Coordinates of C-alpha atoms (C1' of nucleotides) in Angstrom, one line a residue:
Chain R
M1 CA -22.5 -21.3 -18.5
S2 CA -23.8 -18.4 -20.6
T3 CA -26.8 -16.2 -19.8
I4 CA -28.5 -13.1 -21.0
I5 CA -27.6 -10.4 -18.5
E6 CA -29.0 -7.3 -20.1
T7 CA -30.4 -6.0 -23.3
F8 CA -29.4 -2.8 -24.9
G9 CA -31.5 -1.3 -27.7
G10 CA -32.7 -4.7 -28.9
T11 CA -29.1 -6.2 -28.9
F12 CA -28.7 -9.2 -26.7
V13 CA -25.7 -9.0 -24.5
F14 CA -24.4 -12.4 -23.3
A15 CA -22.1 -12.8 -20.4
I16 CA -20.7 -15.6 -18.3
I17 CA -22.0 -16.3 -14.9
V18 CA -19.7 -17.6 -12.2
S19 CA -21.8 -18.9 -9.4
G20 CA -24.3 -16.1 -10.0
M21 CA -21.8 -13.3 -10.4
A22 CA -22.2 -10.5 -12.9
T23 CA -18.9 -11.0 -14.7
H24 CA -19.9 -8.8 -17.6
I25 CA -18.5 -5.9 -15.6
L26 CA -15.0 -7.2 -16.2
L27 CA -15.6 -7.5 -19.9
Q28 CA -16.9 -3.9 -20.0
E29 CA -13.8 -2.8 -18.1
L30 CA -11.5 -4.6 -20.5
Q31 CA -13.3 -3.1 -23.5
K32 CA -12.9 0.4 -22.1
Y33 CA -9.2 0.4 -22.9
S34 CA -8.9 -2.4 -25.5
D35 CA -10.7 -4.2 -28.2
F36 CA -11.1 -7.4 -26.1
K37 CA -13.4 -9.7 -28.1
E38 CA -16.5 -10.9 -26.4
E39 CA -16.0 -14.5 -27.7
D40 CA -12.6 -14.7 -26.0
F41 CA -14.1 -13.8 -22.7
P42 CA -15.3 -17.2 -21.4
E43 CA -11.8 -18.6 -21.8
F44 CA -10.3 -15.5 -20.2
L45 CA -12.6 -15.8 -17.3
E46 CA -11.3 -19.2 -16.4
L47 CA -8.1 -17.5 -15.3
F48 CA -10.0 -16.0 -12.4
K49 CA -11.3 -17.4 -9.2
P50 CA -14.5 -16.1 -7.6
F51 CA -14.6 -14.9 -4.0
K52 CA -17.2 -13.5 -1.7
V53 CA -16.2 -11.3 1.1
A54 CA -18.8 -10.5 3.8
K55 CA -19.2 -6.9 5.1
G56 CA -16.4 -6.1 7.5
D57 CA -14.2 -9.0 6.5
Y58 CA -10.8 -8.6 4.7
F59 CA -9.5 -9.8 1.3
Y60 CA -6.0 -9.3 2.5
R61 CA -4.3 -7.8 5.6
A62 CA -1.0 -6.3 6.5
G63 CA 1.6 -9.1 6.7
D64 CA -0.1 -11.2 4.0
I65 CA 1.6 -12.0 0.8
P66 CA -1.5 -11.7 -1.5
K67 CA -2.0 -14.6 -3.8
Y68 CA -4.8 -13.0 -5.9
S69 CA -5.3 -9.6 -7.4
P70 CA -9.0 -8.8 -6.9
F71 CA -11.4 -7.2 -9.4
I72 CA -14.6 -6.1 -7.8
L73 CA -17.8 -7.2 -9.4
K74 CA -20.1 -6.1 -6.6
G75 CA -19.8 -4.1 -3.4
C76 CA -17.4 -1.5 -2.1
M77 CA -14.1 -1.9 -0.3
R78 CA -11.6 0.3 1.4
K79 CA -7.8 -0.1 1.1
F80 CA -5.9 1.3 4.1
F81 CA -2.8 0.9 6.1
I82 CA -1.8 1.7 9.7
N83 CA 0.8 4.4 10.0
E84 CA 3.6 4.9 12.6
E85 CA 1.2 6.8 14.8
G86 CA -1.2 3.9 14.7
D87 CA -4.1 5.4 12.8
E88 CA -5.7 4.1 9.7
Q89 CA -4.8 5.8 6.4
I90 CA -7.4 5.2 3.7
V91 CA -5.7 5.0 0.3
Y92 CA -8.8 4.6 -1.8
F93 CA -12.3 3.2 -2.0
A94 CA -12.8 0.5 -4.7
E95 CA -16.3 0.0 -6.1
E96 CA -17.6 -2.2 -8.9
G97 CA -15.1 -2.2 -11.8
W98 CA -12.0 -1.5 -9.7
F99 CA -8.9 -3.6 -9.3
A100 CA -7.5 -3.4 -5.8
G101 CA -4.4 -5.7 -6.0
E102 CA -1.0 -5.5 -4.4
V103 CA 0.9 -6.3 -7.5
Q104 CA 4.3 -5.3 -6.3
C105 CA 4.0 -7.6 -3.3
M106 CA 2.8 -10.4 -5.5
R107 CA 5.7 -9.9 -7.9
M108 CA 8.3 -9.5 -5.1
N109 CA 6.7 -12.3 -3.0
S110 CA 6.8 -9.8 -0.1
A111 CA 4.3 -8.9 2.6
T112 CA 1.9 -6.1 2.0
E113 CA 1.3 -3.3 4.5
M114 CA -2.3 -2.8 3.2
Y115 CA -5.7 -4.0 4.4
L116 CA -8.5 -4.5 1.9
Q117 CA -11.8 -4.5 3.8
A118 CA -15.3 -5.0 2.5
L119 CA -17.6 -2.2 3.5
E120 CA -20.5 -4.2 2.0
D121 CA -20.9 -7.8 1.1
C122 CA -18.6 -8.1 -1.9
E123 CA -18.2 -10.3 -5.0
I124 CA -14.7 -10.5 -6.4
L125 CA -12.8 -12.1 -9.2
G126 CA -9.2 -12.9 -8.2
I127 CA -6.4 -13.6 -10.5
S128 CA -3.0 -15.1 -9.5
L129 CA 0.2 -13.7 -10.8
N130 CA 0.7 -16.9 -12.7
N131 CA -2.6 -16.8 -14.4
A132 CA -2.1 -13.1 -15.2
E133 CA 1.1 -14.0 -17.0
I134 CA -0.8 -16.7 -19.0
G135 CA -3.5 -14.2 -19.8
L136 CA -0.9 -11.7 -21.1
Q137 CA 0.6 -14.4 -23.3
S138 CA -2.8 -15.7 -24.6
F139 CA -4.8 -12.4 -25.0
P140 CA -2.9 -9.5 -26.6
A141 CA -5.9 -7.3 -25.8
Y142 CA -5.3 -8.0 -22.1
R143 CA -1.7 -6.8 -22.5
K144 CA -3.0 -3.7 -24.2
F145 CA -5.6 -3.2 -21.5
L146 CA -3.0 -3.3 -18.7
D147 CA -0.5 -1.0 -20.5
V148 CA -3.2 1.7 -21.0
R149 CA -4.7 1.1 -17.6
Y150 CA -1.3 1.6 -15.9
A151 CA -0.9 4.9 -17.6
V152 CA -4.4 6.0 -16.8
D153 CA -4.1 5.0 -13.2
H154 CA -0.7 6.8 -12.9
N155 CA -2.3 10.0 -14.1
R156 CA -5.4 9.6 -11.9
I157 CA -3.4 9.0 -8.7
I158 CA -1.1 12.0 -9.4
N159 CA -4.1 14.2 -9.9
E160 CA -5.9 13.1 -6.9
A161 CA -2.8 13.2 -4.7
T162 CA -2.1 16.8 -5.7
R163 CA -5.6 17.9 -4.8
L164 CA -5.6 16.0 -1.5
K165 CA -2.5 17.9 -0.5
T166 CA -3.5 21.4 -1.5
D167 CA -7.3 21.8 -1.8
T168 CA -9.4 22.9 1.2
P169 CA -11.6 20.4 3.0
E170 CA -14.7 22.1 1.4
S171 CA -13.5 21.8 -2.2
L172 CA -12.3 18.2 -1.5
Y173 CA -15.7 17.2 -0.3
L174 CA -17.6 19.1 -3.0
R175 CA -15.4 17.6 -5.6
L176 CA -16.0 14.1 -4.3
I177 CA -19.7 14.7 -4.5
Q178 CA -19.2 15.5 -8.2
T179 CA -16.7 12.8 -9.1
R180 CA -17.9 9.9 -7.1
P181 CA -21.5 10.6 -5.8
S182 CA -22.0 6.9 -5.0
L183 CA -19.3 7.0 -2.4
I184 CA -21.1 9.7 -0.4
L185 CA -24.1 7.4 -0.3
R186 CA -22.6 4.1 0.5
V187 CA -19.5 4.9 2.6
P188 CA -19.8 6.0 6.2
Q189 CA -18.8 9.7 6.7
H190 CA -15.9 9.0 9.0
Y191 CA -14.2 6.9 6.3
I192 CA -14.8 9.6 3.8
A193 CA -13.1 12.0 6.2
A194 CA -10.2 9.7 6.8
Y195 CA -9.7 9.4 3.0
L196 CA -9.8 13.1 2.5
G197 CA -7.4 13.7 5.4
I198 CA -9.9 15.8 7.3
R199 CA -12.2 15.4 10.4
T200 CA -15.7 14.1 10.4
E201 CA -16.8 17.2 12.3
T202 CA -15.5 19.3 9.5
I203 CA -17.6 17.3 7.0
S204 CA -20.7 17.8 9.2
R205 CA -20.1 21.6 9.0
I206 CA -19.6 21.6 5.3
R207 CA -22.9 19.6 4.9
R208 CA -24.7 22.1 7.1
K209 CA -23.3 24.9 5.1
I210 CA -24.3 23.3 1.7
A211 CA -27.8 22.5 3.0
G212 CA -28.3 26.1 4.2
K213 CA -28.0 27.5 0.7
Chain V
M1 CA 31.1 3.5 -29.7
S2 CA 32.2 1.7 -26.5
T3 CA 34.2 3.2 -23.7
I4 CA 35.4 2.4 -20.2
I5 CA 33.3 4.5 -17.9
E6 CA 34.3 3.4 -14.5
T7 CA 36.2 0.6 -12.8
F8 CA 35.0 -1.2 -9.8
G9 CA 37.4 -3.4 -7.8
G10 CA 39.5 -4.1 -10.8
T11 CA 36.5 -5.1 -13.0
F12 CA 36.2 -3.0 -16.2
V13 CA 32.7 -1.7 -16.8
F14 CA 31.9 -0.9 -20.4
A15 CA 29.1 1.2 -21.5
I16 CA 27.9 3.0 -24.6
I17 CA 28.5 6.7 -25.0
V18 CA 26.0 8.7 -27.0
S19 CA 27.7 12.0 -27.8
G20 CA 29.4 11.9 -24.5
M21 CA 26.5 10.8 -22.3
A22 CA 26.7 8.4 -19.5
T23 CA 24.2 5.9 -20.7
H24 CA 25.3 3.2 -18.2
I25 CA 22.7 4.8 -15.8
L26 CA 20.0 3.4 -18.0
L27 CA 21.5 -0.1 -18.0
Q28 CA 21.8 0.1 -14.2
E29 CA 18.2 1.1 -13.9
L30 CA 17.0 -1.8 -16.2
Q31 CA 19.1 -4.3 -14.2
K32 CA 17.5 -3.1 -11.0
Y33 CA 14.2 -4.8 -11.9
S34 CA 15.2 -7.2 -14.6
D35 CA 18.0 -9.4 -15.9
F36 CA 18.7 -7.2 -18.9
K37 CA 21.9 -8.5 -20.5
E38 CA 24.8 -6.0 -20.9
E39 CA 25.5 -7.4 -24.4
D40 CA 21.9 -6.5 -25.6
F41 CA 22.3 -2.9 -24.4
P42 CA 24.0 -1.3 -27.4
E43 CA 21.2 -2.5 -29.7
F44 CA 18.6 -1.4 -27.1
L45 CA 20.2 2.0 -26.9
E46 CA 19.5 2.7 -30.5
L47 CA 15.8 3.0 -29.7
F48 CA 16.6 6.2 -27.8
K49 CA 17.3 9.6 -29.1
P50 CA 19.7 11.8 -27.0
F51 CA 18.6 15.3 -25.9
K52 CA 20.1 18.2 -24.0
V53 CA 17.9 20.6 -22.1
A54 CA 19.5 23.8 -20.8
K55 CA 18.7 25.0 -17.3
G56 CA 15.3 26.7 -17.3
D57 CA 14.2 25.2 -20.6
Y58 CA 11.4 22.7 -21.0
F59 CA 11.3 19.1 -22.4
Y60 CA 7.5 19.5 -22.9
R61 CA 4.9 22.0 -21.9
A62 CA 1.1 22.0 -21.3
G63 CA -0.6 21.7 -24.6
D64 CA 2.1 19.6 -26.2
I65 CA 1.6 16.0 -27.4
P66 CA 4.9 14.6 -26.2
K67 CA 6.6 12.5 -28.8
Y68 CA 9.3 11.1 -26.5
S69 CA 9.3 9.7 -23.0
P70 CA 12.5 11.0 -21.3
F71 CA 14.9 9.1 -19.1
I72 CA 17.2 11.4 -17.2
L73 CA 20.9 10.7 -17.4
K74 CA 22.1 13.8 -15.9
G75 CA 20.6 16.8 -14.1
C76 CA 17.3 17.4 -12.3
M77 CA 13.9 18.4 -13.6
R78 CA 10.6 19.4 -12.1
K79 CA 7.3 18.2 -13.4
F80 CA 4.4 20.5 -12.6
F81 CA 1.1 21.8 -13.8
I82 CA -0.8 25.0 -13.4
N83 CA -4.1 24.6 -11.5
E84 CA -7.4 26.4 -11.8
E85 CA -6.2 29.1 -9.4
G86 CA -3.2 29.7 -11.6
D87 CA -0.4 28.4 -9.4
E88 CA 2.2 25.8 -10.1
Q89 CA 1.6 22.4 -8.6
I90 CA 4.9 20.5 -8.5
V91 CA 4.2 16.8 -9.0
Y92 CA 7.7 15.5 -8.5
F93 CA 11.4 16.1 -9.0
A94 CA 13.1 13.8 -11.5
E95 CA 16.9 13.2 -11.0
E96 CA 19.3 10.8 -12.7
G97 CA 17.8 7.4 -13.3
W98 CA 14.2 8.7 -13.4
F99 CA 11.6 8.5 -16.2
A100 CA 9.4 11.5 -16.5
G101 CA 7.2 10.6 -19.5
E102 CA 3.6 11.4 -20.2
V103 CA 2.8 7.9 -21.3
Q104 CA -1.0 8.3 -21.3
C105 CA -0.9 11.3 -23.5
M106 CA 1.5 9.6 -25.9
R107 CA -0.8 6.6 -26.1
M108 CA -3.9 8.7 -26.5
N109 CA -2.3 11.2 -28.7
S110 CA -3.7 13.9 -26.5
A111 CA -2.2 17.1 -25.1
T112 CA -0.5 16.9 -21.7
E113 CA -1.3 19.4 -18.9
M114 CA 2.2 19.0 -17.5
Y115 CA 5.4 21.0 -17.8
L116 CA 8.8 19.3 -17.6
Q117 CA 11.4 21.9 -16.8
A118 CA 15.2 21.5 -16.3
L119 CA 16.4 22.9 -13.0
E120 CA 20.0 22.3 -14.2
D121 CA 21.5 21.5 -17.6
C122 CA 20.2 18.1 -18.3
E123 CA 21.1 15.1 -20.5
I124 CA 18.2 12.9 -21.6
L125 CA 17.4 9.8 -23.5
G126 CA 14.0 10.0 -25.2
I127 CA 12.1 7.0 -26.5
S128 CA 9.1 7.3 -28.8
L129 CA 6.0 5.2 -28.3
N130 CA 6.8 3.3 -31.5
N131 CA 10.3 2.4 -30.4
A132 CA 9.1 1.5 -27.0
E133 CA 6.7 -1.1 -28.7
I134 CA 9.7 -2.4 -30.7
G135 CA 11.7 -2.6 -27.5
L136 CA 9.0 -4.5 -25.8
Q137 CA 8.8 -7.0 -28.7
S138 CA 12.6 -7.4 -29.0
F139 CA 13.7 -7.4 -25.4
P140 CA 11.7 -9.5 -23.0
A141 CA 13.7 -8.1 -20.1
Y142 CA 12.5 -4.6 -21.0
R143 CA 8.9 -5.9 -20.8
K144 CA 9.7 -7.4 -17.4
F145 CA 11.4 -4.2 -16.3
L146 CA 8.3 -2.1 -17.2
D147 CA 5.8 -4.4 -15.5
V148 CA 7.8 -4.3 -12.3
R149 CA 8.5 -0.6 -12.6
Y150 CA 4.8 0.2 -12.9
A151 CA 4.0 -1.7 -9.8
V152 CA 6.8 -0.1 -7.8
D153 CA 5.9 3.4 -9.0
H154 CA 2.3 2.8 -8.2
N155 CA 3.2 1.9 -4.6
R156 CA 5.6 4.8 -4.3
I157 CA 3.1 7.4 -5.5
I158 CA 0.4 6.1 -3.2
N159 CA 2.7 6.1 -0.2
E160 CA 4.0 9.6 -0.9
A161 CA 0.5 11.0 -1.6
T162 CA -0.8 9.7 1.7
R163 CA 2.0 11.3 3.6
L164 CA 1.7 14.6 1.7
K165 CA -2.0 14.8 2.7
T166 CA -1.6 13.9 6.4
D167 CA 1.9 14.6 7.7
T168 CA 2.9 17.9 9.3
P169 CA 5.2 20.3 7.4
E170 CA 8.0 19.4 9.8
S171 CA 7.8 15.7 9.3
L172 CA 7.4 16.1 5.5
Y173 CA 10.6 18.1 5.4
L174 CA 12.6 15.9 7.7
R175 CA 11.4 12.9 5.8
L176 CA 12.6 14.4 2.5
I177 CA 16.0 15.0 4.0
Q178 CA 16.1 11.3 4.9
T179 CA 14.7 9.9 1.6
R180 CA 16.1 12.3 -1.0
P181 CA 18.9 14.4 0.6
S182 CA 20.2 15.3 -2.8
L183 CA 17.0 17.3 -3.6
I184 CA 17.6 19.5 -0.6
L185 CA 21.0 20.4 -1.9
R186 CA 20.2 20.9 -5.6
V187 CA 16.6 22.2 -5.7
P188 CA 15.7 25.8 -4.6
Q189 CA 13.8 25.9 -1.4
H190 CA 10.7 27.5 -2.8
Y191 CA 10.3 24.6 -5.2
I192 CA 10.7 22.1 -2.3
A193 CA 8.0 24.0 -0.5
A194 CA 5.6 24.0 -3.5
Y195 CA 6.2 20.2 -3.8
L196 CA 5.4 19.6 -0.1
G197 CA 2.4 21.9 -0.3
I198 CA 3.8 24.2 2.3
R199 CA 5.3 27.8 2.4
T200 CA 8.9 28.7 2.0
E201 CA 8.7 30.7 5.3
T202 CA 7.6 27.5 7.0
I203 CA 10.7 25.7 5.7
S204 CA 12.9 28.5 6.9
R205 CA 11.5 28.1 10.4
I206 CA 11.9 24.3 10.4
R207 CA 15.5 24.8 9.3
R208 CA 16.1 27.3 12.1
K209 CA 14.6 24.9 14.6
I210 CA 16.7 21.9 13.4
A211 CA 19.9 24.0 13.4
G212 CA 19.2 25.2 17.0
K213 CA 19.4 21.6 18.4
Chain A
dA1 C1' 31.5 45.8 -11.2
dT2 C1' 26.8 47.4 -10.3
dG3 C1' 22.2 47.7 -10.0
dA4 C1' 18.1 44.8 -10.4
dT5 C1' 15.6 40.9 -9.7
dT6 C1' 14.9 36.8 -7.2
dA7 C1' 15.5 33.7 -3.0
dG8 C1' 15.4 33.2 1.7
dT9 C1' 14.9 34.9 6.7
dT10 C1' 12.5 36.7 10.6
dG11 C1' 8.7 38.8 13.1
dA12 C1' 3.6 40.0 13.9
dT13 C1' -1.0 38.7 12.9
dT14 C1' -4.8 36.0 11.2
dG15 C1' -7.7 32.3 10.2
dA16 C1' -9.3 27.8 9.2
dA17 C1' -9.6 23.4 10.7
dA18 C1' -8.3 20.5 14.6
dT19 C1' -9.3 19.5 19.1
dC20 C1' -12.2 19.0 23.1
dA21 C1' -16.7 18.2 24.8
dA22 C1' -21.4 17.3 25.2
dC23 C1' -25.0 15.8 22.9
dT24 C1' -28.5 13.2 19.6
dG25 C1' -29.4 9.6 16.5
dA26 C1' -28.6 5.1 14.4
dT27 C1' -27.2 0.4 14.6
dG28 C1' -26.6 -4.1 16.6
dA29 C1' -26.4 -7.8 19.9
dA30 C1' -28.6 -10.5 23.5
Chain U
dT1 C1' -37.3 -4.6 23.4
dT2 C1' -33.6 -2.7 25.7
dC3 C1' -29.2 -1.5 26.4
dA4 C1' -24.6 -0.6 24.6
dT5 C1' -21.8 0.8 21.1
dC6 C1' -20.9 3.5 17.3
dA7 C1' -21.9 7.4 14.0
dG8 C1' -22.8 12.0 13.3
dT9 C1' -24.0 16.9 14.9
dT10 C1' -23.2 21.2 17.2
dG11 C1' -20.7 24.5 20.0
dA12 C1' -16.4 26.4 22.4
dT13 C1' -11.5 26.7 22.3
dT14 C1' -6.9 26.1 20.7
dT15 C1' -3.3 25.6 17.6
dC16 C1' -0.4 25.5 13.8
dA17 C1' 0.7 27.1 9.5
dA18 C1' -0.7 30.8 6.2
dT19 C1' -0.5 35.4 5.4
dC20 C1' 1.4 39.9 5.5
dA21 C1' 5.3 42.8 5.8
dA22 C1' 10.0 44.2 6.1
dC23 C1' 14.3 42.9 5.7
dT24 C1' 19.0 40.5 4.1
dA25 C1' 21.4 37.5 1.0
dA26 C1' 22.3 35.6 -3.4
dT27 C1' 22.1 35.5 -8.4
dC28 C1' 21.8 37.4 -12.9
dA29 C1' 22.1 40.5 -16.8
dT30 C1' 24.4 44.2 -18.8

DNA sequence: ATGATTAGTTGATTGAAATCAACTGATGAA
DNA sequence: TTCATCAGTTGATTTCAATCAACTAATCAT
């Protein structure tokens, strides 16, 4: 089923609707790093299975062997694990347009240590390892996309990691406001703090300081 | 040119020697994540160009557009960048069996912000983006290898990053002794400190404390 | 071999964020 | 609506690693 989703400057943009989901976000993401053709998209989309995850629920939990790699169409999720001391370590927040899969575990058929929890009601497209392989065979642009995406992610993670380990709480928080302002609005402060590796009290004080300028 | 490199339990192990280099390390690495066939290796190896980098010298520097992705056969290198404040941020140490390429930059034909410096005299196999593409076409096992490798690396980086941001200096150092004892022996202390995001004085004190047990 | 530079140790002091604690405000369930 | 739980603020105190400083040990260049 095909529907007009948006119009840009008089050009009609078509996209596929899976049970009411805005799948064009996936196409946009593919086209960011490849020349994926819009006409191939409907067929490509059939490789995915739609999911809805209610606020607070999990897409996978530690101990699971994830069967699907999720792409987030709507909502915001947090990926975290529980360390030796028993506290939650937030690895990242995944918003619209993010993949949040445990690819290594899927490949190795091993249990993940991660939890993927919806912080809002979420809409997700999940792809199995098998369908991903089919997609890589059938759509060269998807292969291209993944290759570039891996490299980009690799760089992004290394950059973020270096900052998290060396920057002060204040510059970490200010930076997050700059780079991902939506997170500040939609994610509870104590999760932001856990992600930055600082205390929620510290964020309170930074906020007061900023406001008093 | 083919030569006996080592013998294990009476089985002869053959490998290709490029101007005296122990290329079997690359084959071992490939076979860790794929079923790369030993008989395909000589042909595969032709995609690589051998390099030697003397202690203190660089394989690439910030501003370069790297032409080759290095695989380290011998030696130890540090990858770092210089941040806004002007100090060196060590991203990782690459020993034998590591790749240390700037793949995103090669793909995008953009300048890297990284330095890759030899901490010892190093022997390297470099592969160009072009030859990597050829390799991916010609050797399915190489494709498999890279896919798995990406996933494994992704997990490793995220794990390390989370620890670097939350663990205490002492547990970071003790952990490094456990996970990469060779680094402690071959890498100067102040580089270890920079990598862990702590001070060399702090490591001194941790060492004293450990010794006094 | 020798002096010079760099690496690492040890002690004293400081400081920034964690911790502890008490509170207010928001959210949610019955 | 009301109570209970959870989220966030503010202040007082503590703590651990950074900083500063002075030294010893190791490495390097000539």
